[in-house]
Coordinates of C-alpha atoms (C1' of nucleotides) in Angstrom, one line a residue:
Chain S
X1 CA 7.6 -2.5 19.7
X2 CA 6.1 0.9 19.3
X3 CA 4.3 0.7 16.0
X4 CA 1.6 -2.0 15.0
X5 CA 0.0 -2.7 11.8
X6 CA -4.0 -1.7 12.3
X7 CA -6.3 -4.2 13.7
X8 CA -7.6 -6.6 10.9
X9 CA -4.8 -5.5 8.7
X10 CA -1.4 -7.3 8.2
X11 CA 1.7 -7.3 6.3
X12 CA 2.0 -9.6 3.6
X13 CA 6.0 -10.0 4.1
X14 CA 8.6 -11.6 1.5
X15 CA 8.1 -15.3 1.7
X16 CA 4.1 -14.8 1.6
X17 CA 4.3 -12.4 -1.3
X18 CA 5.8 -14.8 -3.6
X19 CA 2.6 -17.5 -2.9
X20 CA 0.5 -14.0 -3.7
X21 CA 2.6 -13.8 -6.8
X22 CA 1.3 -17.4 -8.0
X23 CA -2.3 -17.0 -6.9
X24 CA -2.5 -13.3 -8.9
X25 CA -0.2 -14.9 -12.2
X26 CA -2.3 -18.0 -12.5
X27 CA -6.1 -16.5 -12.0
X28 CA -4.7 -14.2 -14.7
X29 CA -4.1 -16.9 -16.7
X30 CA -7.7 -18.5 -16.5
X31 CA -8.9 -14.6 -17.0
X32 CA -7.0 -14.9 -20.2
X33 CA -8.1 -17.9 -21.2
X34 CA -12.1 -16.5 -20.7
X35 CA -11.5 -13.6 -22.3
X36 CA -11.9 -11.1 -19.1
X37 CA -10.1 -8.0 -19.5
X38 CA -8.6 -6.3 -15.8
X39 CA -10.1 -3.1 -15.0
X40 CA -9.0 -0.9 -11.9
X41 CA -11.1 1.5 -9.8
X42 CA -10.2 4.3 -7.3
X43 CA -9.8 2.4 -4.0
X44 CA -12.6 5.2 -2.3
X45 CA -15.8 6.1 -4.2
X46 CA -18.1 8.8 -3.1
X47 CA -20.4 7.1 -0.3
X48 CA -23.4 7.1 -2.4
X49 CA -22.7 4.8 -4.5
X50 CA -22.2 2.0 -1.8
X51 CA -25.5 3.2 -0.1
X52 CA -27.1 3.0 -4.1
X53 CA -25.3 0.4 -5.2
X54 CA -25.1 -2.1 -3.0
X55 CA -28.3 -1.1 -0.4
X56 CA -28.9 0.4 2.4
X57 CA -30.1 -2.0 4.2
X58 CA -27.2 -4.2 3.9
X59 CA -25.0 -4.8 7.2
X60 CA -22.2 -3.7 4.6
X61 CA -24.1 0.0 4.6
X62 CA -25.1 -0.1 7.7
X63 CA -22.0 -1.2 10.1
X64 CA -19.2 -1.7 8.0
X65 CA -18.4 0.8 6.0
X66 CA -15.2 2.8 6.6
X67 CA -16.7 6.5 5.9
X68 CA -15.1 9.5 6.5
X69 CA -15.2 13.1 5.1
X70 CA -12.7 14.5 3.3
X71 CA -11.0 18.1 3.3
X72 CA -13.6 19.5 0.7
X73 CA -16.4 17.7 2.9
X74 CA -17.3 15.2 0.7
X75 CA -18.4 12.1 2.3
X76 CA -16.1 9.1 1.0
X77 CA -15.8 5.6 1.3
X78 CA -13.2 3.2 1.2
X79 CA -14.4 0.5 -1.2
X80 CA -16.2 -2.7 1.1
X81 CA -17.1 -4.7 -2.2
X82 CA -16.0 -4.5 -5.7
X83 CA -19.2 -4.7 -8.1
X84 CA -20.8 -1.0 -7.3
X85 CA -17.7 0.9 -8.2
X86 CA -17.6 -1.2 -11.4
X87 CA -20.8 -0.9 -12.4
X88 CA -20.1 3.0 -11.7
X89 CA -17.2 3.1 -13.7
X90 CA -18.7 1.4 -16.6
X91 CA -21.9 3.7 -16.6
X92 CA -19.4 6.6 -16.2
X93 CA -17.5 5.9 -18.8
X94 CA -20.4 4.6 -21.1
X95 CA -18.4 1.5 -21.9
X96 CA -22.0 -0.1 -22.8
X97 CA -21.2 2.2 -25.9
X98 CA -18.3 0.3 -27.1
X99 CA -18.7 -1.8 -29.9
X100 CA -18.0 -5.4 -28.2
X101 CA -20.3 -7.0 -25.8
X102 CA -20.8 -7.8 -23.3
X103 CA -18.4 -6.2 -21.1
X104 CA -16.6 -8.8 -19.5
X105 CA -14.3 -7.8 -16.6
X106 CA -12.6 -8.7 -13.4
X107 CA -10.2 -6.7 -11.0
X108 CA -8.2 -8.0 -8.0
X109 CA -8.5 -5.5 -5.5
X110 CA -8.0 -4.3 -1.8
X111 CA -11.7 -4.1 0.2
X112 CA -12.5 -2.8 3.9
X113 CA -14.9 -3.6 5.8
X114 CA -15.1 -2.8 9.5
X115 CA -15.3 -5.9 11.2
X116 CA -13.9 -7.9 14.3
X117 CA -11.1 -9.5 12.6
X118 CA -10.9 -13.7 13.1
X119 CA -10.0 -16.9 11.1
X120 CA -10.7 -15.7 7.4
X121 CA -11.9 -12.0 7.7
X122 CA -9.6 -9.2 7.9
X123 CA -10.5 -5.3 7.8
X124 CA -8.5 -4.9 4.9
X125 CA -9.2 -8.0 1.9
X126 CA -8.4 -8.7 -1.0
X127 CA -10.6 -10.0 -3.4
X128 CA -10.4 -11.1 -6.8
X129 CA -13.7 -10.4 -8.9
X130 CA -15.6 -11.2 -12.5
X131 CA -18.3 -8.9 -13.5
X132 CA -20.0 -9.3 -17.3
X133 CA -22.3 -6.3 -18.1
X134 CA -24.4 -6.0 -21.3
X135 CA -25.7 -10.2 -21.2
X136 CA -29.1 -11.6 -20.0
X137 CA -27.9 -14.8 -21.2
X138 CA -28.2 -18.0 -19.0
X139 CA -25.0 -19.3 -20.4
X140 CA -22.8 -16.3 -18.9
X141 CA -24.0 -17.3 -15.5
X142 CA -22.3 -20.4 -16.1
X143 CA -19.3 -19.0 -18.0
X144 CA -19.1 -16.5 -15.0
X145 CA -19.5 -19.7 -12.2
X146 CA -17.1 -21.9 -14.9
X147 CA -14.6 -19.0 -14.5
X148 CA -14.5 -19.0 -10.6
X149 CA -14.7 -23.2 -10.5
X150 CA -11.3 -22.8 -13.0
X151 CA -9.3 -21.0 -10.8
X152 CA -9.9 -22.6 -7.8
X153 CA -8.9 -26.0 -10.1
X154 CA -5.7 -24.4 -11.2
X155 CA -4.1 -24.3 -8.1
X156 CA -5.2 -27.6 -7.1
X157 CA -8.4 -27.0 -4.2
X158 CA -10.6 -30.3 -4.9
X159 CA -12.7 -29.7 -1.6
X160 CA -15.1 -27.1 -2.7
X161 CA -19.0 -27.1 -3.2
X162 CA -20.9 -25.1 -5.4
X163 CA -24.4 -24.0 -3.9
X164 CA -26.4 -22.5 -6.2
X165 CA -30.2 -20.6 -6.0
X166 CA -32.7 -18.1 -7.3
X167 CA -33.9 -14.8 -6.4
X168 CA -36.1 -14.8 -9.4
X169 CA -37.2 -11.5 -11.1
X170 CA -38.5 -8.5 -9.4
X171 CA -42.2 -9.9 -9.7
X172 CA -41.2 -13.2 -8.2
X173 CA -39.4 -11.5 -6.1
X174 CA -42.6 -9.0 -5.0
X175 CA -44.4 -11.7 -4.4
X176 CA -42.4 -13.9 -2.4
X177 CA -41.5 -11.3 -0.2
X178 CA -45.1 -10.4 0.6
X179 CA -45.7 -14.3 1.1
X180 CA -43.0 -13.8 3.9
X181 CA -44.3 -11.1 5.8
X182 CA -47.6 -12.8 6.0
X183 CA -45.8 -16.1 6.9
X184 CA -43.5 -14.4 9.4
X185 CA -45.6 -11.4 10.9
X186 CA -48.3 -14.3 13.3
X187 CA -44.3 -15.3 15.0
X188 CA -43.2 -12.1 15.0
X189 CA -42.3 -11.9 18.3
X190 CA -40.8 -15.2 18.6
X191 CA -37.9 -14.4 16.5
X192 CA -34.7 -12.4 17.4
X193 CA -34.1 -8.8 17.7
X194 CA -32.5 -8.9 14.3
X195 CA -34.9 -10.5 12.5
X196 CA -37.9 -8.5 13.3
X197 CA -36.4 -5.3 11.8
X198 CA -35.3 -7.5 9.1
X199 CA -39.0 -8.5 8.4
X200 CA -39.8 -5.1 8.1
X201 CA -37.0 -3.8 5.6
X202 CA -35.5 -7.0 4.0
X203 CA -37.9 -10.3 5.2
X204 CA -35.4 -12.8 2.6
X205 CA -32.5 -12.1 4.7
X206 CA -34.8 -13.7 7.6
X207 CA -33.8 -17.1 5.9
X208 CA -30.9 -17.3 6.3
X209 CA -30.8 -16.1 10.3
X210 CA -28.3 -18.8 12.1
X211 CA -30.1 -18.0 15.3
X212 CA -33.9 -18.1 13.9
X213 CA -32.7 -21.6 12.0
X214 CA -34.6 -24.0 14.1
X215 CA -37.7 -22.1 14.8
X216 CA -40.5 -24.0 13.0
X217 CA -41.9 -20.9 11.4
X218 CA -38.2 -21.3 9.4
X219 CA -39.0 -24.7 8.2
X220 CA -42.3 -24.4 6.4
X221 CA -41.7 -21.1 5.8
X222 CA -42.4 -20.1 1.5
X223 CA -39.8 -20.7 -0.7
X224 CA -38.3 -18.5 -3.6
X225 CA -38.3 -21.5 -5.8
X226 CA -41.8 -21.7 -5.3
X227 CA -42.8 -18.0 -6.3
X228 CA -40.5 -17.6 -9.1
X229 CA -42.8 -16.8 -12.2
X230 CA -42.6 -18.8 -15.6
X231 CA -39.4 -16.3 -16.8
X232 CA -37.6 -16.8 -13.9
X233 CA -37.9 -20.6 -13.1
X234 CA -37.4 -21.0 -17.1
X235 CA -33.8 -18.8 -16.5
X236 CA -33.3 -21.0 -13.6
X237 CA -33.6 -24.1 -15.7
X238 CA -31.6 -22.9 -18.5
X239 CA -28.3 -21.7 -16.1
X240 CA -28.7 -25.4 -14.4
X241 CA -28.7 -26.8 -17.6
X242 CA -25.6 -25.3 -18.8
X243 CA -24.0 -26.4 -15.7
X244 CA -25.2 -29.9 -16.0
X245 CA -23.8 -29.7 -20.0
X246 CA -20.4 -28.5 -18.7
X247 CA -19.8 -30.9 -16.2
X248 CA -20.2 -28.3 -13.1
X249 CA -21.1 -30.1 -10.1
X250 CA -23.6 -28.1 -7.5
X251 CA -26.4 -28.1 -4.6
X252 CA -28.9 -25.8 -4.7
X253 CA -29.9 -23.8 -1.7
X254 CA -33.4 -22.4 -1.4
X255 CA -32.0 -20.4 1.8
X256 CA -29.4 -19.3 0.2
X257 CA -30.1 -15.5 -0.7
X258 CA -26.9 -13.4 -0.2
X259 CA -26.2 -10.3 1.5
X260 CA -26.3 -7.7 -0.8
X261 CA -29.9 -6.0 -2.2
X262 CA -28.8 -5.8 -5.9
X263 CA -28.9 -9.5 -6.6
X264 CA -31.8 -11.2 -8.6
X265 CA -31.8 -14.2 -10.4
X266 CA -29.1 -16.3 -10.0
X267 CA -27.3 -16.4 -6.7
X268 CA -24.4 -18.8 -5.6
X269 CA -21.6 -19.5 -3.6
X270 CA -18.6 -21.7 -3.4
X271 CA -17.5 -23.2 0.0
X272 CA -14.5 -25.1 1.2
X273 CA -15.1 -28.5 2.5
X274 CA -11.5 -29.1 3.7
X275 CA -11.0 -30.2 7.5
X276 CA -9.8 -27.3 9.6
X277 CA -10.5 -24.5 7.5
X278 CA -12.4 -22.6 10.1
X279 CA -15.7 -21.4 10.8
X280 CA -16.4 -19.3 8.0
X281 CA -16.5 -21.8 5.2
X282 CA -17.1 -19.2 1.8
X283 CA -14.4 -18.9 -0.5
X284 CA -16.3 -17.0 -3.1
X285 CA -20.0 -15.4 -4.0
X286 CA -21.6 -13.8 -6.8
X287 CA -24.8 -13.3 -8.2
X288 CA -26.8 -11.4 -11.1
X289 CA -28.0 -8.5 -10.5
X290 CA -29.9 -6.8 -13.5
X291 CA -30.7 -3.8 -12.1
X292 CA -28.1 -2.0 -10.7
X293 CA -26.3 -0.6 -13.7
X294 CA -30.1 1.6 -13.9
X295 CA -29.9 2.3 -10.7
X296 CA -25.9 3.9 -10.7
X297 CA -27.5 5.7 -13.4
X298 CA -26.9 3.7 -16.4
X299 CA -29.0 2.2 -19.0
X300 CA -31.0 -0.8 -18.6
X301 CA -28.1 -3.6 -18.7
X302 CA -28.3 -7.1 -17.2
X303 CA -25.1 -7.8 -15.2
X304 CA -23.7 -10.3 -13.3
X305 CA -20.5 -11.2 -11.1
X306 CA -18.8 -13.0 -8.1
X307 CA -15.8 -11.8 -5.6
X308 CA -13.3 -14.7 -4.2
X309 CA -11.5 -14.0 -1.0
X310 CA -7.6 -14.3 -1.8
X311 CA -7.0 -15.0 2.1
X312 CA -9.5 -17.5 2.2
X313 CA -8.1 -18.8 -1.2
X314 CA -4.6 -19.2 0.6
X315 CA -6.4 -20.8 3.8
X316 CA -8.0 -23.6 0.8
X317 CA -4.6 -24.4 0.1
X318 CA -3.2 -24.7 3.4
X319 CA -6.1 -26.9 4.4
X320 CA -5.8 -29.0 1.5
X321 CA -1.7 -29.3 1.9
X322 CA -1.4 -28.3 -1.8
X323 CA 1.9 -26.9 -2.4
X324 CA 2.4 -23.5 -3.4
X325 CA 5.4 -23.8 -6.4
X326 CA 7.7 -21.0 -4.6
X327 CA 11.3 -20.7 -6.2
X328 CA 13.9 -19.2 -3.5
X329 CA 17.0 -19.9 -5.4
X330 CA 19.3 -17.8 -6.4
X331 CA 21.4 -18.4 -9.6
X332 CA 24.6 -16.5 -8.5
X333 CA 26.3 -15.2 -5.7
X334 CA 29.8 -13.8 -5.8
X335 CA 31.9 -13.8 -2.8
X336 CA 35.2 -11.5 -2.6
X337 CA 38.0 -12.2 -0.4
X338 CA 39.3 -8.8 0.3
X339 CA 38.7 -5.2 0.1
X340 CA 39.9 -4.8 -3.8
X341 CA 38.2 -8.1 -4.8
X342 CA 34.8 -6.6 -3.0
X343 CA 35.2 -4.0 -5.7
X344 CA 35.7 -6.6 -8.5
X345 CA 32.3 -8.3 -7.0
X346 CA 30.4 -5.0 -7.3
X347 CA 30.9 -4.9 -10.8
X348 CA 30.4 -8.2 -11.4
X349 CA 27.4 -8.2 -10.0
X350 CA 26.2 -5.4 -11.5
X351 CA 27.8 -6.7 -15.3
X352 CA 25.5 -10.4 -14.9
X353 CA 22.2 -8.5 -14.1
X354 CA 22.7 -6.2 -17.1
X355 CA 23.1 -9.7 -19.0
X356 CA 20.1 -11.5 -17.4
X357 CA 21.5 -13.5 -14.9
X358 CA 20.4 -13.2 -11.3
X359 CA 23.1 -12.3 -9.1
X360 CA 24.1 -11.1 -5.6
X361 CA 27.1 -10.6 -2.9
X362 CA 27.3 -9.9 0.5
X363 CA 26.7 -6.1 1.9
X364 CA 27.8 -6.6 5.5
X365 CA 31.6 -7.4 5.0
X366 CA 31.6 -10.6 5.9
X367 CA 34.3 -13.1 6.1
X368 CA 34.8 -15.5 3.0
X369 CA 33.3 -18.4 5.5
X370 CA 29.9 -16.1 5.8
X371 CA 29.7 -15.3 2.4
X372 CA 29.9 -18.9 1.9
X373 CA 27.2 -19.5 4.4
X374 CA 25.1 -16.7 2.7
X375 CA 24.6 -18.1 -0.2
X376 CA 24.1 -21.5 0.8
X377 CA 21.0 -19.7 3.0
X378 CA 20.1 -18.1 -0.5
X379 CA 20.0 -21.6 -2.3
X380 CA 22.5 -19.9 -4.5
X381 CA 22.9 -22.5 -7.7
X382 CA 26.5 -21.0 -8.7
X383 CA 29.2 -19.2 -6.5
X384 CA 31.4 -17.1 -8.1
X385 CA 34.8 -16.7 -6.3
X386 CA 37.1 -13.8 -6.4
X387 CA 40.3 -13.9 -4.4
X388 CA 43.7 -13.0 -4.6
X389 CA 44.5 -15.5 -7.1
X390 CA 41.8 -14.9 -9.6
X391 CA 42.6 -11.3 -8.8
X392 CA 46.4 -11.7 -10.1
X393 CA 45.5 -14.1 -13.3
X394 CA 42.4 -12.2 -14.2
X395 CA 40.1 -15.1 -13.6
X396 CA 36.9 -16.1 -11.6
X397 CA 36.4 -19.3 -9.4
X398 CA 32.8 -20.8 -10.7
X399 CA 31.9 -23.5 -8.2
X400 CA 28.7 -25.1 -8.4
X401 CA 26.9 -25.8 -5.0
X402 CA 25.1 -28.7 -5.7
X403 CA 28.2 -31.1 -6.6
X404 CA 30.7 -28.8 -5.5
X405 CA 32.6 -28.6 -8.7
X406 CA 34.9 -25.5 -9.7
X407 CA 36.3 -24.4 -12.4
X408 CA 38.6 -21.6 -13.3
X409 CA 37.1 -18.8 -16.1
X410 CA 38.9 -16.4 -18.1
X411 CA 37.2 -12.6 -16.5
X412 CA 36.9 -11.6 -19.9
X413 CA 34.6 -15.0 -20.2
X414 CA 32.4 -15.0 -17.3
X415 CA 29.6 -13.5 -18.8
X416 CA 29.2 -15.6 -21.4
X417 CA 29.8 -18.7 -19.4
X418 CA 27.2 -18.0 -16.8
X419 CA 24.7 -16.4 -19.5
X420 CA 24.7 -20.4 -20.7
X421 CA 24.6 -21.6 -17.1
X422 CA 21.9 -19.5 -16.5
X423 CA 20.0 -17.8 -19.0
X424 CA 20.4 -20.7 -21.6
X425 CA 19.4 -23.2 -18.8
X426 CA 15.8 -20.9 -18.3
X427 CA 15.0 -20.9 -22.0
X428 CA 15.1 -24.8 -21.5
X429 CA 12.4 -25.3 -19.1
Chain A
rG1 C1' -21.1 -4.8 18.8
rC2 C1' -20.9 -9.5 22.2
rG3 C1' -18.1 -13.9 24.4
rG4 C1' -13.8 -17.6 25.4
rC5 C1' -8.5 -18.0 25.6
rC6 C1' -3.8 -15.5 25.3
rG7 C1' 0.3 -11.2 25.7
rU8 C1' 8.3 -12.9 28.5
rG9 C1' 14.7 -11.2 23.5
rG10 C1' 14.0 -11.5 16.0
rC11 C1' 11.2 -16.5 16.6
rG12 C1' 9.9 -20.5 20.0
rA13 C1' 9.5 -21.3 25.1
rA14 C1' 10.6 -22.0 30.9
rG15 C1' 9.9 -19.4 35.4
rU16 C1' 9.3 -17.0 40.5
rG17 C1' 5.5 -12.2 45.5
rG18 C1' 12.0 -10.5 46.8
rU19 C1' 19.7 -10.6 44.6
rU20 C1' 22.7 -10.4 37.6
rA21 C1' 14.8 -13.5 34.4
rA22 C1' 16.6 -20.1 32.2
rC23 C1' 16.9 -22.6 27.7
rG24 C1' 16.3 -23.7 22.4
rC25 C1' 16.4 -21.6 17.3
rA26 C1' 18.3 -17.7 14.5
rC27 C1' 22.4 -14.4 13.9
rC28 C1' 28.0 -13.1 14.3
rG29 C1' 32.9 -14.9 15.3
rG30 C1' 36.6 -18.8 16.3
rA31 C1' 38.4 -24.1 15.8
rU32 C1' 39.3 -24.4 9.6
rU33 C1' 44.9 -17.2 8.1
rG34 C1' 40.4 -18.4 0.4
rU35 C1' 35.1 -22.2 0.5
rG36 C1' 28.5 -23.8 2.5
rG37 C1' 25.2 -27.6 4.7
rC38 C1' 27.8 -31.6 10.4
rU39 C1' 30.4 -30.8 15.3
rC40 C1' 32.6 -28.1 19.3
rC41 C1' 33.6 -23.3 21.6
rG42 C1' 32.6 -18.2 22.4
rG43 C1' 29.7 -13.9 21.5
rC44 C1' 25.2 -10.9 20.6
rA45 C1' 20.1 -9.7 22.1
rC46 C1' 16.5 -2.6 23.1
rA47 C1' 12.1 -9.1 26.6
rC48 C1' 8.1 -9.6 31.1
rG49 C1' 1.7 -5.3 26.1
rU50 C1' 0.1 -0.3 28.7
rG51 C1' -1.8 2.2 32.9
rG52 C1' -3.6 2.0 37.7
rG53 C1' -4.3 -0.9 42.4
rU54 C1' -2.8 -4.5 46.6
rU55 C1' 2.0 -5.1 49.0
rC56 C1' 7.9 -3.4 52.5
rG57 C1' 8.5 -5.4 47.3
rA58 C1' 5.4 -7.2 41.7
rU59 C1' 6.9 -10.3 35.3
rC60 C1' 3.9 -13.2 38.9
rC61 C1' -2.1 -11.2 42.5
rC62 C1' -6.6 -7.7 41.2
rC63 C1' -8.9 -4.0 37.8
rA64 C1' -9.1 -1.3 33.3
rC65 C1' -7.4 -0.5 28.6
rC66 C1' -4.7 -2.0 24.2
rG67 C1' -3.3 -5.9 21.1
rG68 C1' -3.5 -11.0 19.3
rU69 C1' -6.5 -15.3 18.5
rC70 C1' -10.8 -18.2 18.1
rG71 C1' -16.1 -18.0 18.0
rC72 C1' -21.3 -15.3 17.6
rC73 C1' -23.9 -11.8 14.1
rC74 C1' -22.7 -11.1 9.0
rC75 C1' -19.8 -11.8 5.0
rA76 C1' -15.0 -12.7 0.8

RNA sequence: GCGGCCGUGGCGAAGUGGUUAACGCACCGGAUUGUGGCUCCGGCACACGUGGGUUCGAUCCCCACCGGUCGCCCCA
């Protein structure tokens, strides 16, 4: 084997495409139902608007990102998160403009991030993402969290929790950052490597430090909760009540402040609780951020949004031994006996598709006995048989797998008889 | 970036410092000269991750690298 797909990349091969299928078909479906509309952005942006949008002193920015120049020597990213280049491409293309708002959007798309691959992260992702531009309203944060809680209840994941917190404003958030350094800078030296440069550039993201957790600066150290101004604890109130009023269940987290520097306000996450998952337990994330959209350049606009994890998504429903509805049948197969019956077969096939039925025959000249075989592997629902006799009274052998019944059908009928088999017999479910 | 475990045919999986490296599944064919799922028989298979080293000899021992996997940091 010469030839390996990348490290942290895979193929997603036949069989796994189809669950992919579902997952994609039925978050549409809830999209639908919310009234999102799919947008789809260039799968590189120019670097800058990783290192604007989404901060420079992110570990995205500042490790992960796969950057490279290009011919012309422009420096360009491969996308490592969805919201920037969507907040780019609405400011570009002044969709705050349009006449019906807010903008309310969501994209599955392919991410990168270079990382060392294991249970639940890959170098290449995909992610499925909401973002609603153009509403400061505490009920979209809910809509938007209502959205992600849908899907995940569509295809049947019951062990999840929904942590929620706030960043508050940009004064709360002002002042609870200085009430870190000062609570942080006397233990300085007792904390780890990361979190002492962390103090300096980003001291929130010193909360949530798995290594620092147990120091007993950590446990009395000040809360967001607790410097969020009157606005921001009154948004706060208002998104929890709109939870409480739609029946969403949740925790809230005062350590929980996410990685990315454009969030405010509200910030959550939703986590699998099922046994065995792994060790990375987030399915999805999202948060408001009502500042970015000015800083990519664009007017003033509240904003907010959340990304899902499709593999993680598939891992929820292998944890939870839900059943992904995956259809391998095939409705008909037709099996020739010789050389000018093969010939027959080619245009039958061919005749059936054009008519809506799903059909197939054998390509590696297999005997009758194989062909037979074949289509049992292909669950095939109808064999249709064409040998020397049918050949000679210008008929077709129909035998149906299940009961093994056949019966003999004029050529010049066959179409119609397995359009009723078949395509009547869809129009029924 | 750091650490643990692992690396034998398409898949799964034995095995040994020394002749042709088991076996199972899958696949193809035959028993059944036009009919599947069972059984029996036969066949097929580009396999010891790569490169060094130890050795008379290495799939096996040592080292490095690569890859996989799980975990740490962080995140979807």
């Amino acid at each position: 084997m010469s030839y390996k797909a990348p490290r942290g990349t895979t193929d997603i091969l036949p069989e796994d495409a189809k669950k992919w299928q579902w997952v994609e078909e039925t978050i549409k479906q809830v999209c639908n139902k919310f009234h999102y509309e799919e947008i789809r952005t260039p799968v590189f942006e120019h670097t800058e608007v990783f290192q604007r949008g989404v901060g420079n002193t992110t570990d995205i920015v500042q490790k992960e990102m796969y950057t490279f120049e290009d011919r012309g020597g422009r420096s360009i990213t491969l996308r490592p998160e969805g919201t920037a280049p969507v907040v780019r491409s609405f400011v570009e293309h002044k969709l705050h403009g349009l006449a019906n708002q807010p903008t309310k959007l969501y994209y599955f798309a392919e991410m990168f991030r270079y990382e060392r691959p294991q249970k639940g992260r890959m170098r290449q992702l995909n992610q499925f993402g909401v973002e609603v531009l153009g509403s400061a309203d505490p009920a979209v944060d809910a809509e938007v969290i209502d959205l992600a809680m849908t899907c995940y209840q569509e295809m049947g994941l019951t062990s999840l929790k929904l942590v929620i917190n706030s960043l508050g404003d940009k004064e709360s958030r002002e002042n609870h950052r200085q009430a870190l350094i000062a609570h942080f800078t006397p233990h300085k030296h007792e904390l780890c490597s990361d979190c002492q440069t962390r103090l300096q550039n980003n001291p929130l993201r010193v909360l949530d430090c798995k290594q620092d957790r147990d120091h007993p600066a950590m446990q009395t150290a000040p809360s967001i909760l607790d410097y969020l101004n009157e606005e921001s604890e009154a948004y706060f109130e208002q998104v929890k009540d709109y939870l409480d009023n739609i029946g969403i269940p949740y925790e809230i987290d005062k350590n929980l402040v996410r990685g990315l520097d454009y969030y405010n306000h509200t910030a959550f996450e939703i986590m699998s609780e099922a046994e065995g998952f792994g060790a990375i337990t987030t399915l999805a994330g999202g948060g408001r951020y009502n500042g970015l959209v000015e800083e990519l350049g664009g007017p003033n606009t509240p904003g907010i949004g959340f990304a899902m994890g499709l593999e993680r998504l598939l891992m929820a429903l292998e944890a939870e031994n839900q059943v992904i509805p995956v259809d391998r049948s095939l409705e008909a197969y037709v099996v020739a006996v010789d050389e000018q019956a093969q010939k027959e077969a080619v245009m039958l096939v061919s005749k059936l598709r054009k008519h809506g039925v799903q059909a197939d025959k054998d390509y590696l000249g297999r005997k009758m006995k194989g062909q037979f075989k074949a289509a049992d592997r292909y669950a095939a629902k109808y064999v249709l048989i064409i040998g020397e006799n049918e050949l000679e009274e210008q008929t077709i052998t129909v035998k149906e797998m299940s009961t093994g019944e056949q019966a003999t059908v004029a050529k010049d009928q066959i179409i119609d008889v397995m359009k009723e088999k078949c395509v009547g017999g869809r129009e029924h479910e």
